[in-house]
């Protein structure tokens, strides 16, 4: 194991800056060092990662010191801390993924606490989100701009992963593709799942695969959230649908339930007074809107259903532009919410 760790550490050191840009994107290069707050990707300048030097020994590339805590280590420690991993097997697996090396079968102790997160579990979703990076300047921004959504305000729920694993439906070998990663959270803001949209390498559209959208984790009742709901909230199915609405209504919190079935089962904040349901114009969308309307009405929440002219509000945005979308929304809003529309 020690020999494997030393070899992985040397290989990572050969491209230390790329490792830092991937796992510590909140930092920046300063001369021959990458500066960051700590190995968990906290913004700051107390930790220094050496970018140039020998592959091993004193002054090696990849060695780092945190001046605030006196902690120190190598790039394997960066991967462990930034991804929230606990066992060497998981760290080595992630390092091999980054280096595009073949995986090796490691003997793991028979200890349930040391086992890695089950595929598709909430823990696996949290790990994926931790491994992703902010969307600014990435293919995610390009993809959303191509859908008429630019700029993206309050996009903390969205992240970018340049090499997210995609497993074909036909059982073929897994592929690494760029993806938009969305955090699914409960009403307390805890991450319960993740949604992946695989993209073309340049962000010009979705990836040319059979199922470019997939979710993982615990989704029922939860959503991808933009803004914090207090008395008013707009909800709908798709991420792009709700971001389109948010472009016209930037002052209104939004939540994307990811499917019609999950929209009908969405948990409703107790503090709500008004709920807007952005329905998709199809039978499943009508049924979801009716189900959620009945639940919200029973909780004494005023409900207004927002109806698109096309299939959904992103279709409307792409077809006629933001000004027409604002004009179509205005008469559908309660008078007290009309001021939330931002004019271009």
Coordinates of C-alpha atoms in Angstrom, one line a residue:
X1 CA 0.0 0.0 0.0
X2 CA 2.8 2.4 0.9
X3 CA 4.5 1.7 -2.5
X4 CA 1.2 2.3 -4.3
X5 CA 0.7 5.6 -2.4
X6 CA 4.2 6.8 -3.3
X7 CA 3.8 6.0 -7.0
X8 CA 0.4 7.8 -7.1
X9 CA 1.9 10.8 -5.3
X10 CA 4.8 11.0 -7.8
X11 CA 2.4 10.8 -10.8
X12 CA 0.2 13.5 -9.4
X13 CA 3.2 15.7 -8.7
X14 CA 4.1 15.6 -12.4
X15 CA 1.0 17.8 -13.1
X16 CA 0.5 19.5 -9.7
X17 CA -1.1 22.6 -11.1
X18 CA -3.8 20.5 -12.9
X19 CA -4.5 18.6 -9.7
X20 CA -4.9 21.9 -7.8
X21 CA -7.1 23.5 -10.5
X22 CA -9.4 20.4 -10.4
X23 CA -9.6 19.7 -6.6
X24 CA -8.9 23.2 -5.2
X25 CA -10.7 25.5 -7.7
X26 CA -11.3 28.2 -5.1
X27 CA -7.5 28.9 -5.1
X28 CA -5.2 30.5 -7.6
X29 CA -1.6 30.4 -8.8
X30 CA 0.9 32.8 -7.3
X31 CA 4.3 32.3 -8.8
X32 CA 5.5 28.7 -8.1
X33 CA 2.7 28.0 -5.6
X34 CA -1.1 27.4 -5.6
X35 CA -2.7 29.3 -2.7
X36 CA -5.9 28.3 -1.0
X37 CA -7.5 28.5 2.5
X38 CA -7.1 24.8 3.3
X39 CA -7.1 21.3 1.7
X40 CA -10.9 21.2 1.8
X41 CA -11.0 24.0 -0.9
X42 CA -12.0 26.8 1.5
X43 CA -11.2 30.2 -0.1
X44 CA -8.2 31.9 1.5
X45 CA -4.4 32.2 1.3
X46 CA -2.9 30.3 4.2
X47 CA -2.2 27.0 2.4
X48 CA 0.6 26.8 -0.2
X49 CA 1.0 24.0 -2.7
X50 CA 4.4 23.7 -4.4
X51 CA 3.8 23.5 -8.2
X52 CA 7.4 22.9 -9.3
X53 CA 10.1 20.6 -8.0
X54 CA 11.2 17.0 -8.0
X55 CA 8.6 14.2 -7.9
X56 CA 9.6 13.1 -4.4
X57 CA 11.8 14.2 -1.5
X58 CA 12.4 17.7 0.0
X59 CA 10.9 20.5 -2.1
X60 CA 8.8 18.0 -4.2
X61 CA 6.0 19.3 -6.4
X62 CA 2.6 18.8 -4.7
X63 CA 3.9 19.1 -1.2
X64 CA 1.9 21.7 0.8
X65 CA 1.8 23.5 4.1
X66 CA -1.0 25.2 5.8
X67 CA 0.5 28.2 7.7
X68 CA -2.6 28.6 9.8
X69 CA -2.7 25.1 11.2
X70 CA 0.9 23.8 10.5
X71 CA -0.7 20.8 8.6
X72 CA 1.2 19.5 5.7
X73 CA 1.0 16.7 3.1
X74 CA 1.0 15.8 -0.5
X75 CA -1.6 15.7 -3.3
X76 CA -3.1 12.5 -2.1
X77 CA -4.0 14.4 1.0
X78 CA -5.5 17.1 -1.1
X79 CA -7.7 14.6 -2.8
X80 CA -8.7 13.0 0.5
X81 CA -9.7 16.3 2.1
X82 CA -11.3 18.0 -0.8
X83 CA -13.5 15.0 -1.7
X84 CA -14.3 14.1 1.9
X85 CA -12.9 10.6 1.6
X86 CA -11.8 8.5 4.6
X87 CA -10.1 5.3 3.4
X88 CA -6.9 5.0 1.3
X89 CA -8.7 2.7 -1.1
X90 CA -11.2 5.5 -2.0
X91 CA -8.4 8.1 -2.3
X92 CA -6.3 5.8 -4.6
X93 CA -9.4 5.1 -6.7
X94 CA -10.1 8.8 -7.2
X95 CA -6.4 9.5 -7.9
X96 CA -6.4 6.8 -10.5
X97 CA -9.6 8.2 -12.1
X98 CA -7.9 11.6 -12.3
X99 CA -4.7 10.1 -13.8
X100 CA -6.8 7.9 -16.2
X101 CA -5.0 4.8 -14.8
X102 CA -6.6 1.3 -14.7
X103 CA -8.2 0.5 -11.4
X104 CA -6.7 -2.1 -9.0
X105 CA -8.6 -4.3 -6.7
X106 CA -7.6 -3.5 -3.1
X107 CA -8.1 -5.7 -0.2
X108 CA -10.3 -3.8 2.2
X109 CA -10.8 -4.5 5.9
X110 CA -14.0 -6.1 6.9
X111 CA -15.3 -3.0 8.5
X112 CA -18.7 -1.5 7.5
X113 CA -17.6 2.0 8.6
X114 CA -14.6 1.8 6.1
X115 CA -16.7 0.8 3.1
X116 CA -17.2 3.3 0.3
X117 CA -20.5 5.0 -0.4
X118 CA -22.9 2.7 -2.3
X119 CA -23.4 3.7 -5.9
X120 CA -26.3 6.1 -6.3
X121 CA -26.7 6.7 -2.6
X122 CA -27.0 10.2 -0.9
X123 CA -23.4 9.8 0.3
X124 CA -22.2 9.1 -3.3
X125 CA -24.1 12.2 -4.4
X126 CA -22.4 14.3 -1.8
X127 CA -19.0 13.0 -2.9
X128 CA -19.8 13.8 -6.5
X129 CA -20.8 17.4 -5.7
X130 CA -17.7 17.9 -3.6
X131 CA -15.6 16.8 -6.5
X132 CA -17.2 19.2 -8.9
X133 CA -16.3 22.9 -9.4
X134 CA -18.1 26.2 -9.9
X135 CA -19.7 26.7 -13.3
X136 CA -18.2 30.1 -14.2
X137 CA -16.2 29.9 -17.4
X138 CA -17.1 26.2 -18.0
X139 CA -19.2 24.3 -20.6
X140 CA -22.1 24.6 -18.2
X141 CA -22.3 28.3 -18.8
X142 CA -22.1 27.7 -22.5
X143 CA -24.8 25.1 -22.4
X144 CA -27.2 27.3 -20.4
X145 CA -26.5 30.3 -22.6
X146 CA -27.4 28.2 -25.6
X147 CA -30.8 27.6 -23.9
X148 CA -31.3 31.3 -23.6
X149 CA -30.3 31.4 -19.9
X150 CA -27.5 33.9 -19.4
X151 CA -26.2 35.1 -17.1
X152 CA -27.1 32.5 -14.4
X153 CA -27.9 34.3 -11.1
X154 CA -27.5 32.5 -7.7
X155 CA -26.2 29.3 -9.3
X156 CA -24.8 27.8 -6.1
X157 CA -26.9 24.6 -6.7
X158 CA -25.1 24.0 -10.0
X159 CA -21.5 22.7 -10.5
X160 CA -19.3 21.4 -13.2
X161 CA -17.5 18.1 -13.4
X162 CA -15.2 17.7 -16.4
X163 CA -14.9 13.9 -16.2
X164 CA -18.2 12.5 -14.7
X165 CA -18.7 8.8 -15.2
X166 CA -21.4 7.8 -17.7
X167 CA -22.5 4.2 -17.9
X168 CA -24.2 3.3 -21.1
X169 CA -27.6 1.7 -20.9
X170 CA -26.4 -1.3 -23.0
X171 CA -23.9 -2.3 -20.3
X172 CA -20.9 -1.0 -22.2
X173 CA -17.8 0.3 -20.4
X174 CA -18.1 3.5 -18.4
X175 CA -17.0 6.8 -20.1
X176 CA -15.8 10.0 -18.6
X177 CA -17.8 13.0 -19.9
X178 CA -18.3 16.7 -18.9
X179 CA -21.5 17.2 -16.9
X180 CA -23.6 19.8 -15.2
X181 CA -24.1 18.6 -11.6
X182 CA -27.1 19.9 -9.6
X183 CA -27.4 19.6 -5.8
X184 CA -30.7 18.2 -4.6
X185 CA -31.6 19.4 -1.1
X186 CA -34.3 19.1 1.5
X187 CA -36.0 22.1 3.2
X188 CA -33.2 22.4 5.7
X189 CA -30.6 22.7 2.9
X190 CA -29.1 19.3 3.4
X191 CA -27.9 17.5 0.3
X192 CA -29.9 14.4 -0.4
X193 CA -29.0 13.7 -4.0
X194 CA -27.5 15.0 -7.2
X195 CA -28.7 15.4 -10.8
X196 CA -26.3 15.0 -13.8
X197 CA -26.7 16.4 -17.2
X198 CA -23.9 15.2 -19.5
X199 CA -22.8 17.8 -22.0
X200 CA -21.0 18.0 -25.3
X201 CA -17.3 18.8 -24.7
X202 CA -17.8 22.4 -25.8
X203 CA -21.1 22.9 -24.0
X204 CA -23.0 23.3 -27.3
X205 CA -25.7 21.0 -26.1
X206 CA -26.3 17.7 -24.2
X207 CA -24.0 14.8 -24.8
X208 CA -24.9 12.5 -27.7
X209 CA -25.8 9.6 -25.4
X210 CA -29.1 7.7 -24.9
X211 CA -29.9 9.1 -21.4
X212 CA -28.0 12.4 -20.9
X213 CA -29.9 13.2 -17.7
X214 CA -29.8 11.0 -14.6
X215 CA -30.4 11.5 -10.9
X216 CA -29.0 9.8 -7.8
X217 CA -29.7 9.8 -4.1
X218 CA -32.9 10.5 -2.2
X219 CA -35.1 12.7 -4.4
X220 CA -38.6 12.2 -3.2
X221 CA -39.9 15.5 -1.7
X222 CA -36.7 17.3 -2.4
X223 CA -35.5 19.7 -5.2
X224 CA -32.7 21.7 -6.8
X225 CA -33.2 25.1 -5.3
X226 CA -32.4 28.6 -6.4
X227 CA -32.8 31.1 -3.6
X228 CA -34.3 30.7 -0.2
X229 CA -38.1 30.4 0.1
X230 CA -39.9 32.3 2.8
X231 CA -43.4 33.4 1.9
X232 CA -43.4 32.8 -1.9
X233 CA -42.0 30.0 -4.0
X234 CA -42.2 29.0 -7.7
X235 CA -41.7 25.3 -8.4
X236 CA -41.6 23.1 -11.6
X237 CA -40.0 20.1 -13.1
X238 CA -36.8 20.9 -15.0
X239 CA -33.7 22.8 -14.1
X240 CA -33.7 24.8 -17.3
X241 CA -37.5 25.5 -16.9
X242 CA -37.0 27.1 -13.5
X243 CA -33.8 29.0 -14.6
X244 CA -35.8 30.4 -17.5
X245 CA -38.4 31.7 -15.0
X246 CA -35.7 33.0 -12.7
X247 CA -34.3 35.1 -15.6
X248 CA -37.6 36.9 -15.8
X249 CA -38.3 36.8 -12.0
X250 CA -34.9 37.1 -10.3
X251 CA -36.5 38.2 -7.0
X252 CA -38.5 34.9 -6.6
X253 CA -37.1 31.7 -5.1
X254 CA -37.4 28.7 -7.4
X255 CA -37.2 24.9 -7.0
X256 CA -36.9 22.2 -9.7
X257 CA -38.3 18.9 -8.6
X258 CA -36.7 17.1 -11.7
X259 CA -39.9 15.1 -12.8
X260 CA -43.6 15.3 -12.8
X261 CA -43.9 12.6 -10.2
X262 CA -41.5 14.3 -7.9
X263 CA -43.2 17.7 -8.4
X264 CA -46.5 16.3 -7.1
X265 CA -44.7 15.0 -4.0
X266 CA -42.6 18.1 -3.3
X267 CA -42.3 19.1 0.4
X268 CA -43.8 22.5 0.9
X269 CA -42.3 25.0 3.4
X270 CA -44.7 25.8 6.2
X271 CA -43.9 29.5 5.9
X272 CA -45.4 29.8 2.4
X273 CA -48.3 32.1 1.7
X274 CA -48.2 31.8 -2.2
X275 CA -47.0 28.9 -4.3
X276 CA -46.5 29.2 -8.1
X277 CA -46.5 26.0 -10.0
X278 CA -44.8 26.2 -13.4
X279 CA -46.5 23.3 -15.2
X280 CA -45.2 21.5 -18.3
X281 CA -47.9 21.4 -21.0
X282 CA -48.5 17.7 -21.1
X283 CA -50.7 15.2 -19.3
X284 CA -48.1 14.4 -16.7
X285 CA -47.5 18.1 -16.0
X286 CA -51.2 18.7 -15.6
X287 CA -51.5 15.8 -13.1
X288 CA -48.5 16.9 -11.1
X289 CA -49.9 20.5 -10.9
X290 CA -53.3 19.2 -9.8
X291 CA -51.7 17.0 -7.1
X292 CA -49.5 19.7 -5.7
X293 CA -52.3 22.3 -5.9
X294 CA -54.6 20.0 -3.7
X295 CA -51.8 19.5 -1.1
X296 CA -50.9 23.2 -0.9
X297 CA -54.6 24.3 -0.8
X298 CA -55.2 21.9 2.1
X299 CA -52.3 23.7 3.9
X300 CA -54.0 27.1 3.4
X301 CA -51.5 28.2 0.8
X302 CA -52.7 30.3 -2.2
X303 CA -51.7 28.5 -5.5
X304 CA -51.3 30.0 -8.9
X305 CA -50.5 27.8 -11.9
X306 CA -48.2 29.3 -14.5
X307 CA -48.8 28.1 -18.0
X308 CA -46.3 28.2 -20.9
X309 CA -47.3 28.9 -24.4
X310 CA -45.1 26.0 -25.6
X311 CA -44.1 22.8 -23.9
X312 CA -42.4 24.5 -21.0
X313 CA -41.0 27.9 -20.1
X314 CA -37.5 27.2 -21.5
X315 CA -39.2 26.4 -24.9
X316 CA -40.9 29.9 -24.6
X317 CA -37.7 31.6 -23.7
X318 CA -35.9 30.1 -26.7
X319 CA -38.8 30.7 -29.1
X320 CA -39.7 34.3 -28.4
X321 CA -37.0 35.7 -26.0
X322 CA -37.0 37.2 -22.5
X323 CA -39.2 40.2 -23.1
X324 CA -42.0 38.1 -24.4
X325 CA -41.6 35.7 -21.5
X326 CA -41.9 38.6 -19.0
X327 CA -45.0 39.9 -20.8
X328 CA -46.7 36.4 -20.7
X329 CA -45.9 36.0 -17.0
X330 CA -47.1 39.4 -15.8
X331 CA -50.9 38.7 -16.0
X332 CA -50.4 35.3 -14.3
X333 CA -48.8 36.7 -11.2
X334 CA -50.5 38.0 -8.0
X335 CA -50.5 41.8 -8.0
X336 CA -48.0 41.9 -5.1
X337 CA -45.5 39.8 -7.1
X338 CA -45.6 41.8 -10.3
X339 CA -42.7 43.9 -9.1
X340 CA -40.4 40.9 -9.1
X341 CA -40.3 41.0 -12.9
X342 CA -37.0 42.5 -14.0
X343 CA -37.2 44.5 -17.2
X344 CA -34.4 44.3 -19.7

